[in-house]
Tab-separated table of C-alpha atoms in Angstrom:
chain	number	residue	atom	x	y	z
A	465	UNK	CA	-52.350	97.995	70.073
A	466	UNK	CA	-48.926	99.139	69.161
A	467	UNK	CA	-47.444	96.026	70.741
A	468	UNK	CA	-49.821	93.843	68.748
A	469	UNK	CA	-48.609	95.342	65.451
A	470	UNK	CA	-45.026	94.739	66.484
A	471	UNK	CA	-45.837	91.115	67.260
A	472	UNK	CA	-47.589	90.666	63.898
A	473	UNK	CA	-44.614	92.104	62.018
A	474	UNK	CA	-42.300	89.762	63.962
A	475	UNK	CA	-44.488	86.776	62.984
A	476	UNK	CA	-44.378	87.811	59.317
A	477	UNK	CA	-40.601	88.032	59.407
A	478	UNK	CA	-40.448	84.550	60.908
A	479	UNK	CA	-42.727	83.214	58.167
A	480	UNK	CA	-40.599	84.848	55.470
A	481	UNK	CA	-37.542	83.245	57.003
A	482	UNK	CA	-39.150	79.829	56.926
A	483	UNK	CA	-40.235	80.322	53.274
A	484	UNK	CA	-36.714	81.233	52.192
A	485	UNK	CA	-35.335	78.080	53.785
A	486	UNK	CA	-37.791	75.936	51.929
A	487	UNK	CA	-36.925	77.537	48.591
A	488	UNK	CA	-33.263	76.913	49.208
A	489	UNK	CA	-33.974	73.275	49.904
A	490	UNK	CA	-35.869	73.089	46.613
A	491	UNK	CA	-32.972	74.752	44.777
A	492	UNK	CA	-30.574	72.120	46.083
A	493	UNK	CA	-32.808	69.374	44.632
A	494	UNK	CA	-32.812	70.955	41.179
A	495	UNK	CA	-29.365	69.447	40.441
A	496	UNK	CA	-30.597	65.893	41.050
A	497	UNK	CA	-31.709	63.842	37.982
A	498	UNK	CA	-34.981	62.053	38.385
A	499	UNK	CA	-36.531	59.973	35.578
A	500	UNK	CA	-39.525	57.879	36.233
A	501	UNK	CA	-39.595	54.364	34.721
A	502	UNK	CA	-42.849	55.099	32.943
A	503	UNK	CA	-41.318	58.125	31.210
A	504	UNK	CA	-38.230	56.144	30.155
A	505	UNK	CA	-40.383	53.249	28.926
A	506	UNK	CA	-42.522	55.614	26.888
A	507	UNK	CA	-39.430	57.131	25.300
A	508	UNK	CA	-38.000	53.675	24.497
A	509	UNK	CA	-41.305	52.687	22.966
A	510	UNK	CA	-41.273	55.902	20.972
A	511	UNK	CA	-37.865	55.143	19.394
A	512	UNK	CA	-38.275	51.335	19.234
A	513	UNK	CA	-39.109	51.242	15.527
A	514	UNK	CA	-36.154	53.485	14.709
A	515	UNK	CA	-33.857	51.180	16.697
A	516	UNK	CA	-35.097	48.040	14.894
A	517	UNK	CA	-34.663	49.791	11.554
A	518	UNK	CA	-31.090	50.797	12.353
A	519	UNK	CA	-30.296	47.295	13.652
A	520	UNK	CA	-31.503	45.671	10.419
A	521	UNK	CA	-29.609	48.204	8.307
A	522	UNK	CA	-26.478	47.496	10.364
A	523	UNK	CA	-26.785	43.768	9.602
A	524	UNK	CA	-27.102	44.468	5.893
A	525	UNK	CA	-24.276	46.988	5.688
A	526	UNK	CA	-21.858	44.938	7.821
A	527	UNK	CA	-22.579	41.757	5.828
A	528	UNK	CA	-22.155	43.526	2.511
A	529	UNK	CA	-19.008	45.269	3.666
A	530	UNK	CA	-17.455	42.064	4.982
A	531	UNK	CA	-18.281	40.125	1.820
A	532	UNK	CA	-16.896	42.946	-0.347
A	533	UNK	CA	-13.763	43.964	1.480
A	534	UNK	CA	-12.804	40.837	3.425
A	535	UNK	CA	-9.911	39.084	1.679
A	536	UNK	CA	-10.600	35.656	3.092
A	537	UNK	CA	-14.098	34.322	3.448
A	538	UNK	CA	-13.091	30.655	3.406
A	539	UNK	CA	-10.384	28.486	4.860
A	540	UNK	CA	-7.225	27.821	2.845
A	541	UNK	CA	-7.903	25.270	0.056
A	542	UNK	CA	-6.347	21.874	0.747
A	543	UNK	CA	-5.532	19.214	-1.836
A	544	UNK	CA	-4.202	15.657	-1.562
A	545	UNK	CA	-1.745	14.234	-4.103
A	546	UNK	CA	-0.253	10.765	-4.373
A	547	UNK	CA	2.664	8.948	-6.052
A	548	UNK	CA	2.206	5.352	-7.208
A	549	UNK	CA	5.065	3.665	-9.035
A	550	UNK	CA	7.874	1.215	-8.163
A	551	UNK	CA	10.167	2.543	-5.409
A	552	UNK	CA	7.867	5.465	-4.604
A	553	UNK	CA	7.620	4.105	-1.052
A	554	UNK	CA	11.434	4.347	-0.896
A	555	UNK	CA	11.361	8.059	-1.630
A	556	UNK	CA	12.704	7.642	-5.166
A	557	UNK	CA	11.589	8.955	-8.529
A	558	UNK	CA	10.727	6.579	-11.401
A	559	UNK	CA	14.277	6.932	-12.747
A	560	UNK	CA	15.825	6.152	-9.332
A	561	UNK	CA	16.728	9.646	-8.151
A	562	UNK	CA	15.682	11.052	-4.782
A	563	UNK	CA	12.172	12.470	-4.925
A	564	UNK	CA	11.909	16.139	-3.986
A	565	UNK	CA	8.216	16.941	-3.669
A	566	UNK	CA	9.054	20.627	-3.263
A	567	UNK	CA	9.515	20.741	-7.030
A	568	UNK	CA	5.768	21.423	-7.018
A	569	UNK	CA	6.816	24.967	-6.134
A	570	UNK	CA	9.277	25.105	-9.019
A	571	UNK	CA	8.922	28.483	-10.807
A	572	UNK	CA	8.594	26.616	-14.121
A	573	UNK	CA	5.481	24.839	-12.832
A	574	UNK	CA	3.903	27.975	-11.383
A	575	UNK	CA	4.675	30.022	-14.486
A	576	UNK	CA	2.987	27.369	-16.628
A	577	UNK	CA	-0.101	27.526	-14.384
A	578	UNK	CA	-0.259	31.328	-14.445
A	579	UNK	CA	0.134	31.351	-18.212
A	580	UNK	CA	-2.654	28.803	-18.537
A	581	UNK	CA	-4.929	30.972	-16.369
A	582	UNK	CA	-3.808	34.178	-18.101
A	583	UNK	CA	-2.559	35.715	-14.836
A	584	UNK	CA	0.545	37.907	-14.551
A	585	UNK	CA	3.835	36.115	-13.836
A	586	UNK	CA	4.568	38.595	-11.054
A	587	UNK	CA	2.550	36.327	-8.747
A	588	UNK	CA	5.106	33.491	-8.935
A	589	UNK	CA	6.915	34.286	-5.670
A	590	UNK	CA	3.735	34.937	-3.678
A	591	UNK	CA	2.242	31.613	-4.825
A	592	UNK	CA	5.437	29.751	-3.916
A	593	UNK	CA	5.319	31.224	-0.406
A	594	UNK	CA	1.625	30.380	-0.060
A	595	UNK	CA	2.063	26.653	-0.814
A	596	UNK	CA	2.903	24.337	2.080
A	597	UNK	CA	3.485	20.594	1.681
A	598	UNK	CA	3.025	18.009	4.448
A	599	UNK	CA	3.682	14.293	4.058
A	600	UNK	CA	1.033	11.804	5.158
A	601	UNK	CA	2.510	8.973	7.231
A	602	UNK	CA	1.856	5.615	5.511
A	603	UNK	CA	-0.541	3.298	7.338
A	604	UNK	CA	2.096	0.587	7.915
A	605	UNK	CA	4.561	3.048	9.440
A	606	UNK	CA	1.821	4.661	11.533
A	607	UNK	CA	0.772	1.254	12.897
A	608	UNK	CA	4.374	0.322	13.684
A	609	UNK	CA	4.981	3.615	15.484
A	610	UNK	CA	1.729	3.126	17.401
A	611	UNK	CA	2.821	-0.328	18.575
A	612	UNK	CA	6.185	1.004	19.741
A	613	UNK	CA	4.478	3.933	21.454
A	614	UNK	CA	2.166	1.634	23.394
A	615	UNK	CA	5.110	-0.529	24.442
A	616	UNK	CA	7.059	2.572	25.502
A	617	UNK	CA	4.172	3.865	27.592
A	618	UNK	CA	3.795	0.452	29.188
A	619	UNK	CA	7.371	-0.322	30.262
A	620	UNK	CA	9.448	2.745	29.321
A	621	UNK	CA	12.147	0.619	27.663
A	622	UNK	CA	14.847	2.752	25.997
A	623	UNK	CA	15.394	0.075	23.356
A	624	UNK	CA	11.747	0.354	22.353
A	625	UNK	CA	12.115	4.133	22.153
A	626	UNK	CA	15.142	3.732	19.888
A	627	UNK	CA	13.229	1.282	17.720
A	628	UNK	CA	10.431	3.812	17.371
A	629	UNK	CA	12.941	6.445	16.244
A	630	UNK	CA	14.441	4.001	13.753
A	631	UNK	CA	11.144	3.471	11.915
A	632	UNK	CA	11.981	4.532	8.383
A	633	UNK	CA	9.313	5.578	5.892
A	634	UNK	CA	8.743	7.823	2.924
A	635	UNK	CA	5.316	9.317	2.308
A	636	UNK	CA	3.572	8.516	-0.949
A	637	UNK	CA	0.756	10.966	-0.235
A	638	UNK	CA	1.107	14.669	0.503
A	639	UNK	CA	-1.291	17.344	1.724
A	640	UNK	CA	-0.982	20.597	-0.212
A	641	UNK	CA	-2.275	23.729	1.544
A	642	UNK	CA	-2.626	27.027	-0.302
A	643	UNK	CA	-2.660	29.977	2.112
A	644	UNK	CA	-3.876	32.481	-0.442
A	645	UNK	CA	-3.937	35.329	2.085
A	646	UNK	CA	-0.274	35.701	1.146
A	647	UNK	CA	-1.283	36.362	-2.457
A	648	UNK	CA	-3.504	38.805	-4.310
A	649	UNK	CA	-6.025	36.098	-5.147
A	650	UNK	CA	-9.459	35.862	-3.551
A	651	UNK	CA	-11.590	32.918	-2.489
A	652	UNK	CA	-13.019	32.089	-5.880
A	653	UNK	CA	-9.592	32.174	-7.581
A	654	UNK	CA	-7.634	30.324	-4.885
A	655	UNK	CA	-8.882	26.790	-5.587
A	656	UNK	CA	-8.536	27.287	-9.325
A	657	UNK	CA	-4.949	28.517	-8.986
A	658	UNK	CA	-3.689	25.666	-6.799
A	659	UNK	CA	-5.518	23.015	-8.868
A	660	UNK	CA	-3.944	24.372	-12.057
A	661	UNK	CA	-0.502	24.343	-10.409
A	662	UNK	CA	-0.976	20.676	-9.474
A	663	UNK	CA	-2.144	19.851	-13.009
A	664	UNK	CA	0.911	21.525	-14.521
A	665	UNK	CA	3.126	19.628	-12.087
A	666	UNK	CA	1.943	16.384	-13.672
A	667	UNK	CA	3.442	17.454	-17.018
A	668	UNK	CA	6.618	18.575	-15.260
A	669	UNK	CA	6.834	15.311	-13.311
A	670	UNK	CA	6.499	13.166	-16.415
A	671	UNK	CA	9.040	15.211	-18.354
A	672	UNK	CA	11.563	15.018	-15.524
A	673	UNK	CA	11.079	11.484	-14.203
A	674	UNK	CA	9.084	9.596	-16.797
A	675	UNK	CA	10.228	7.895	-19.953
A	676	UNK	CA	12.497	10.279	-21.844
A	677	UNK	CA	14.870	7.886	-23.579
A	678	UNK	CA	15.103	8.521	-27.290
A	679	UNK	CA	16.290	5.458	-29.202
A	680	UNK	CA	18.334	5.896	-32.357
A	681	UNK	CA	18.077	9.674	-32.661
A	682	UNK	CA	21.726	10.234	-31.779
A	683	UNK	CA	22.900	7.915	-34.563
A	684	UNK	CA	20.566	9.415	-37.133
A	685	UNK	CA	21.703	12.927	-36.290
A	686	UNK	CA	24.900	12.190	-38.236
A	687	UNK	CA	25.035	12.591	-42.003
A	688	UNK	CA	26.427	9.356	-43.421
A	689	UNK	CA	26.664	10.594	-47.009
A	690	UNK	CA	30.428	11.028	-46.612
A	691	UNK	CA	30.881	7.551	-45.123
A	692	UNK	CA	31.547	4.426	-47.097
A	693	UNK	CA	28.365	2.618	-48.122
A	694	UNK	CA	29.011	-0.451	-46.016
A	695	UNK	CA	29.722	1.607	-42.871
A	696	UNK	CA	26.512	3.581	-43.359
A	697	UNK	CA	24.418	0.421	-43.799
A	698	UNK	CA	26.012	-1.190	-40.740
A	699	UNK	CA	25.128	1.892	-38.685
A	700	UNK	CA	21.498	1.702	-39.800
A	701	UNK	CA	21.505	-2.017	-38.984
A	702	UNK	CA	22.732	-1.328	-35.434
A	703	UNK	CA	19.932	1.217	-35.007
A	704	UNK	CA	17.364	-1.365	-36.138
A	705	UNK	CA	18.805	-3.927	-33.700
A	706	UNK	CA	18.548	-1.427	-30.806
A	707	UNK	CA	14.957	-0.633	-31.766
A	708	UNK	CA	14.028	-4.298	-31.915
A	709	UNK	CA	15.568	-5.057	-28.518
A	710	UNK	CA	13.525	-2.262	-26.948
A	711	UNK	CA	10.313	-3.290	-28.676
A	712	UNK	CA	10.778	-6.980	-27.819
A	713	UNK	CA	10.829	-6.136	-24.120
A	714	UNK	CA	7.283	-4.763	-24.536
A	715	UNK	CA	5.809	-7.255	-27.024
A	716	UNK	CA	3.700	-8.924	-24.346
A	717	UNK	CA	1.934	-5.642	-23.538
A	718	UNK	CA	-1.596	-5.361	-24.874
A	719	UNK	CA	-1.291	-1.819	-26.129
A	720	UNK	CA	-1.917	0.019	-29.383
A	721	UNK	CA	-0.849	3.619	-29.841
A	722	UNK	CA	-3.548	6.124	-30.729
A	723	UNK	CA	-0.903	8.320	-32.363
A	724	UNK	CA	0.915	5.809	-34.574
A	725	UNK	CA	-1.719	3.087	-34.722
A	726	UNK	CA	0.929	0.433	-34.012
A	727	UNK	CA	1.127	-2.226	-31.350
A	728	UNK	CA	4.549	-3.413	-30.198
A	729	UNK	CA	4.072	-6.604	-32.232
A	730	UNK	CA	3.432	-4.467	-35.329
A	731	UNK	CA	6.597	-2.489	-34.716
A	732	UNK	CA	8.637	-5.652	-34.226
A	733	UNK	CA	7.449	-7.045	-37.551
A	734	UNK	CA	8.206	-3.756	-39.345
A	735	UNK	CA	11.718	-3.630	-37.879
A	736	UNK	CA	12.372	-7.267	-38.831
A	737	UNK	CA	11.260	-6.563	-42.388
A	738	UNK	CA	13.432	-3.450	-42.659
A	739	UNK	CA	16.436	-5.298	-41.296
A	740	UNK	CA	16.071	-8.364	-43.511
A	741	UNK	CA	14.897	-6.902	-46.821
A	742	UNK	CA	16.499	-3.469	-46.661
A	743	UNK	CA	19.641	-3.491	-44.524
A	744	UNK	CA	20.845	-7.114	-44.797
A	745	UNK	CA	19.990	-7.429	-48.475
A	746	UNK	CA	21.796	-4.177	-49.232
A	747	UNK	CA	24.830	-5.340	-47.256
A	748	UNK	CA	24.970	-8.542	-49.253
A	749	UNK	CA	24.724	-6.587	-52.523
A	750	UNK	CA	27.545	-4.256	-51.495
A	751	UNK	CA	29.824	-7.135	-50.533
A	752	UNK	CA	29.047	-9.233	-53.609
A	753	UNK	CA	29.595	-6.344	-55.990
A	754	UNK	CA	32.492	-4.698	-54.106
A	755	UNK	CA	30.684	-1.359	-53.947
A	756	UNK	CA	33.200	0.468	-51.775
A	757	UNK	CA	34.880	3.846	-51.902
A	758	UNK	CA	38.126	3.324	-49.968
A	759	UNK	CA	39.129	-0.159	-48.857
A	760	UNK	CA	41.956	1.002	-46.613
A	761	UNK	CA	39.747	3.394	-44.680
A	762	UNK	CA	37.133	0.682	-44.177
A	763	UNK	CA	39.729	-1.744	-42.828
A	764	UNK	CA	40.985	0.910	-40.386
A	765	UNK	CA	37.425	1.707	-39.354
A	766	UNK	CA	36.526	-1.899	-38.496
A	767	UNK	CA	39.822	-2.518	-36.708
A	768	UNK	CA	39.211	0.553	-34.562
A	769	UNK	CA	35.636	-0.566	-34.007
A	770	UNK	CA	36.783	-3.980	-32.795
A	771	UNK	CA	39.278	-2.435	-30.355
A	772	UNK	CA	36.590	-0.077	-28.997
A	773	UNK	CA	34.097	-2.914	-28.516
A	774	UNK	CA	36.694	-5.047	-26.738
A	775	UNK	CA	37.414	-2.212	-24.273
A	776	UNK	CA	33.701	-1.812	-23.601
A	777	UNK	CA	33.352	-5.569	-23.154
A	778	UNK	CA	36.202	-5.594	-20.638
A	779	UNK	CA	34.505	-2.849	-18.605
A	780	UNK	CA	31.223	-4.784	-18.713
A	781	UNK	CA	33.000	-7.944	-17.537
A	782	UNK	CA	34.498	-6.086	-14.569
A	783	UNK	CA	31.032	-4.807	-13.636
A	784	UNK	CA	29.684	-8.358	-13.863
A	785	UNK	CA	32.498	-9.633	-11.656
A	786	UNK	CA	31.726	-6.999	-8.999
A	787	UNK	CA	28.066	-8.047	-8.921
A	788	UNK	CA	29.010	-11.732	-8.694
A	789	UNK	CA	31.291	-10.975	-5.715
A	790	UNK	CA	28.451	-9.154	-3.972
A	791	UNK	CA	26.176	-12.143	-4.491
A	792	UNK	CA	28.842	-14.496	-3.190
A	793	UNK	CA	29.242	-12.389	-0.037
A	794	UNK	CA	25.535	-12.544	0.634
A	795	UNK	CA	25.564	-16.313	0.249
A	796	UNK	CA	28.544	-16.642	2.645
A	797	UNK	CA	26.768	-14.549	5.284
A	798	UNK	CA	23.678	-16.809	5.331
A	799	UNK	CA	22.559	-17.874	8.837
A	800	UNK	CA	20.731	-21.008	9.891
A	801	UNK	CA	18.048	-20.244	12.520
A	802	UNK	CA	16.578	-22.993	14.705
A	803	UNK	CA	13.127	-22.392	16.137
A	804	UNK	CA	10.774	-19.496	15.488
A	805	UNK	CA	11.853	-15.935	14.890
A	806	UNK	CA	10.122	-12.734	15.766
A	807	UNK	CA	8.181	-10.654	13.251
A	808	UNK	CA	10.892	-7.987	13.305
A	809	UNK	CA	13.625	-10.545	12.530
A	810	UNK	CA	11.436	-11.958	9.767
A	811	UNK	CA	11.278	-8.534	8.181
A	812	UNK	CA	15.069	-8.310	8.327
A	813	UNK	CA	15.463	-11.602	6.441
A	814	UNK	CA	12.907	-10.510	3.886
A	815	UNK	CA	14.895	-7.325	3.288
A	816	UNK	CA	18.109	-9.287	2.707
A	817	UNK	CA	16.284	-11.562	0.270
A	818	UNK	CA	15.028	-8.593	-1.706
A	819	UNK	CA	18.541	-7.191	-1.964
A	820	UNK	CA	19.793	-10.569	-3.160
A	821	UNK	CA	17.075	-10.680	-5.816
A	822	UNK	CA	18.011	-7.195	-6.974
A	823	UNK	CA	21.657	-8.212	-7.259
A	824	UNK	CA	20.692	-11.311	-9.204
A	825	UNK	CA	18.676	-9.180	-11.639
A	826	UNK	CA	21.675	-6.864	-12.019
A	827	UNK	CA	23.813	-9.900	-12.754
A	828	UNK	CA	21.462	-11.025	-15.513
A	829	UNK	CA	21.474	-7.557	-17.079
A	830	UNK	CA	25.273	-7.402	-16.880
A	831	UNK	CA	25.578	-10.806	-18.532
A	832	UNK	CA	23.354	-9.629	-21.387
A	833	UNK	CA	25.586	-6.596	-21.906
A	834	UNK	CA	28.710	-8.767	-22.026
A	835	UNK	CA	27.039	-11.151	-24.466
A	836	UNK	CA	25.912	-8.293	-26.717
A	837	UNK	CA	29.480	-6.987	-26.929
A	838	UNK	CA	30.724	-10.468	-27.779
A	839	UNK	CA	28.206	-10.705	-30.639
A	840	UNK	CA	29.142	-7.252	-31.967
A	841	UNK	CA	32.849	-8.062	-31.855
A	842	UNK	CA	32.229	-11.291	-33.732
A	843	UNK	CA	30.170	-9.482	-36.381
A	844	UNK	CA	32.823	-6.791	-36.782
A	845	UNK	CA	35.553	-9.385	-37.238
A	846	UNK	CA	33.454	-11.141	-39.843
A	847	UNK	CA	32.833	-7.831	-41.591
A	848	UNK	CA	36.559	-7.012	-41.490
A	849	UNK	CA	37.412	-10.343	-43.125
A	850	UNK	CA	34.829	-9.667	-45.814
A	851	UNK	CA	36.212	-6.187	-46.505
A	852	UNK	CA	39.765	-7.505	-46.818
A	853	UNK	CA	38.587	-9.868	-49.554
A	854	UNK	CA	36.970	-7.094	-51.583
A	855	UNK	CA	38.588	-5.713	-54.723
A	856	UNK	CA	38.848	-1.937	-54.742
A	857	UNK	CA	37.443	0.199	-57.595
A	858	UNK	CA	35.585	-2.782	-59.089
A	859	UNK	CA	32.018	-1.396	-58.911
A	860	UNK	CA	30.372	0.142	-61.973
A	861	UNK	CA	28.226	3.280	-62.016
A	862	UNK	CA	25.012	1.277	-62.149
A	863	UNK	CA	25.862	-0.600	-58.926
A	864	UNK	CA	26.879	2.605	-57.183
A	865	UNK	CA	23.658	4.348	-58.203
A	866	UNK	CA	21.595	1.382	-57.047
A	867	UNK	CA	23.325	1.310	-53.640
A	868	UNK	CA	22.939	5.051	-53.137
A	869	UNK	CA	19.206	4.899	-53.941
A	870	UNK	CA	18.714	1.977	-51.592
A	871	UNK	CA	20.612	3.765	-48.794
A	872	UNK	CA	18.356	6.802	-49.250
A	873	UNK	CA	15.274	4.580	-48.912
A	874	UNK	CA	16.832	2.796	-45.920
A	875	UNK	CA	17.490	6.142	-44.259
A	876	UNK	CA	13.824	7.161	-44.617
A	877	UNK	CA	12.618	3.780	-43.376
A	878	UNK	CA	14.852	3.768	-40.307
A	879	UNK	CA	14.019	7.374	-39.410
A	880	UNK	CA	10.292	6.627	-39.638
A	881	UNK	CA	10.688	3.518	-37.483
A	882	UNK	CA	12.689	5.473	-34.905
A	883	UNK	CA	9.938	8.068	-34.727
A	884	UNK	CA	7.151	5.454	-34.507
A	885	UNK	CA	8.931	3.416	-31.815
A	886	UNK	CA	9.738	6.427	-29.649
A	887	UNK	CA	6.225	7.855	-30.008
A	888	UNK	CA	4.565	4.524	-29.202
A	889	UNK	CA	6.782	3.817	-26.192
A	890	UNK	CA	6.327	7.356	-24.908
A	891	UNK	CA	2.540	7.076	-25.166
A	892	UNK	CA	2.595	3.648	-23.503
A	893	UNK	CA	4.554	4.874	-20.504
A	894	UNK	CA	2.510	8.033	-20.209
A	895	UNK	CA	-0.881	6.308	-20.400
A	896	UNK	CA	-0.064	2.954	-18.750
A	897	UNK	CA	3.224	2.733	-16.846
A	898	UNK	CA	3.069	6.203	-15.328
A	899	UNK	CA	-0.674	6.751	-15.610
A	900	UNK	CA	-0.997	6.856	-11.823
A	901	UNK	CA	2.592	7.719	-11.033
A	902	UNK	CA	1.379	11.127	-9.948
A	903	UNK	CA	-2.256	11.994	-9.363
A	904	UNK	CA	-4.383	14.557	-7.574
A	905	UNK	CA	-6.399	12.383	-5.184
A	906	UNK	CA	-8.514	15.205	-3.728
A	907	UNK	CA	-8.754	18.471	-5.688
A	908	UNK	CA	-8.769	21.717	-3.735
A	909	UNK	CA	-12.103	23.530	-3.608
A	910	UNK	CA	-14.097	26.016	-1.535
A	911	UNK	CA	-17.240	24.318	-0.274
A	912	UNK	CA	-20.361	26.464	0.090
A	913	UNK	CA	-20.860	25.352	3.687
A	914	UNK	CA	-17.304	26.280	4.515
A	915	UNK	CA	-17.729	29.565	2.688
A	916	UNK	CA	-20.908	30.491	4.589
A	917	UNK	CA	-19.424	29.355	7.886
A	918	UNK	CA	-16.308	31.481	7.369
A	919	UNK	CA	-18.455	34.416	6.219
A	920	UNK	CA	-20.559	34.236	9.386
A	921	UNK	CA	-17.488	33.978	11.588
A	922	UNK	CA	-16.035	37.054	9.923
A	923	UNK	CA	-19.307	38.984	10.286
A	924	UNK	CA	-20.142	38.165	13.904
A	925	UNK	CA	-17.495	40.293	15.610
A	926	UNK	CA	-18.003	43.553	13.676
A	927	UNK	CA	-21.764	43.000	13.698
A	928	UNK	CA	-21.843	42.655	17.479
A	929	UNK	CA	-19.849	45.856	17.863
A	930	UNK	CA	-22.134	47.769	15.528
A	931	UNK	CA	-25.294	46.384	17.142
A	932	UNK	CA	-24.008	47.283	20.622
A	933	UNK	CA	-23.257	50.779	19.366
A	934	UNK	CA	-26.758	51.094	17.869
A	935	UNK	CA	-28.300	49.841	21.118
A	936	UNK	CA	-26.256	52.322	23.178
A	937	UNK	CA	-27.400	55.128	20.896
A	938	UNK	CA	-30.984	53.924	21.255
A	939	UNK	CA	-30.772	53.901	25.086
A	940	UNK	CA	-28.959	57.229	25.129
A	941	UNK	CA	-31.591	58.896	22.966
A	942	UNK	CA	-34.338	57.416	25.142
A	943	UNK	CA	-32.646	58.691	28.305
A	944	UNK	CA	-32.120	62.184	26.862
A	945	UNK	CA	-35.728	62.225	25.743
A	946	UNK	CA	-36.838	61.184	29.247
A	947	UNK	CA	-34.682	63.866	30.858
A	948	UNK	CA	-36.151	66.516	28.639
A	949	UNK	CA	-39.679	65.403	29.465
A	950	UNK	CA	-38.960	65.215	33.208
A	951	UNK	CA	-37.263	68.610	33.090
A	952	UNK	CA	-40.244	70.093	31.333
A	953	UNK	CA	-42.615	68.573	33.882
A	954	UNK	CA	-40.526	69.842	36.765
A	955	UNK	CA	-40.408	73.319	35.340
A	956	UNK	CA	-44.156	73.305	34.948
A	957	UNK	CA	-44.540	72.086	38.525
A	958	UNK	CA	-42.130	74.761	39.814
A	959	UNK	CA	-44.000	77.423	37.898
A	960	UNK	CA	-47.300	76.227	39.316
A	961	UNK	CA	-45.874	76.250	42.851
A	962	UNK	CA	-44.569	79.786	42.413
A	963	UNK	CA	-47.954	80.983	41.146
A	964	UNK	CA	-49.633	79.262	44.044
A	965	UNK	CA	-47.254	80.804	46.575
A	966	UNK	CA	-47.679	84.229	45.053
A	967	UNK	CA	-51.395	83.831	45.215
A	968	UNK	CA	-51.185	82.747	48.867
A	969	UNK	CA	-48.937	85.706	49.678
A	970	UNK	CA	-51.237	88.093	47.885
A	971	UNK	CA	-54.184	86.634	49.692
A	972	UNK	CA	-52.466	87.115	53.031
């Protein structure tokens, strides 16, 4: 009996030992994380609406933030300008100087644009740095380079490569890019700024390279009240002759000024009338009535005038001789070619012919200058002979008063004609000759499609980052929620097992 109790106690100790081992095994499993898929799915479903809401809000906030704070929502505005006038394809300005297209970035031009837009002038330097200018290769030059390139790729001839390098061209069209990220202007202002700059450049271009010759103003800037009457009238006559020569060169142009109301034919008739009935008639009256102040001074004046004209004529004759020698050299270098010539050689002969034509035109102009000096010298000599025949101090007060009144009227007439001629010629060149000398072929603008495309490209990257962050938060919250549920379930299960074990132990 006693032995049986000992055996029972030994069995109970063994059972307790086995129970402790099992509990230790369970304790080791408590550190492991177990989440069932169904629990995780339920948690994700629970927070799904919150995730969608946050995702939509992220899209709205990122889009609004990008549109508000992003400096550039569109690509840099690009404009195309062109030059169209004689010798533009040679890289020259209308007055024959070398064309520097970078004058678009001249501070004077940019200041005029900023003033027109009512923007501060402190932006001048930033705008200059933001403008880039690229020449567009002319089609003829591009085709020629392409032909040489194909020949070079085909046979690798060094002579062909050299010919390709020798292709000479000057762009007549330029691409203007305005990288406004270098300025304080935004998308909406960028196109307006660069377009205004290009508009102001047109005024600058015309002022610098267009017609700016002022006929007769230099002569009329002198007060001839202290000069002898005949000298004053002769000066006005020379001004009228200069005006008529300029107008006659444009008489065939079908143009009427909107400012003066005159055509060139009208101006020519007015000048002819002023010369014949005002200047020439007054000259004849002065000579016939000996209305002079100082005969000796007049003789000295005309003698000096003759000497000056003869020196100018001699210089003009030397210039004419130089041109004639150049023409003679071209004629001596002529070559007779038998058979056909290549297209390249044909272009060379055409170039020589053009140069010869230019020299011939220069010769004609030089001959006209020499002839004009000859006429002036002859007129001065005739006037000198007439003055020598005059009797000094023979005019009465009535003749002097008449001459002075007529000179005053002549002065007003000539000044008005000078103003009308200059205004009409200026308007003609501005609206006809140089109408297309400089033009904006394609204005810069920000297209809506480009704007939206750039906006989307700017939004995508930050939006993806934000959406990934929102999704990670969503998954993390779902996982934490699942862990809490699983932990609660496990605790409940452990508590139930402990109660069950205690009940079993109590029952035993």
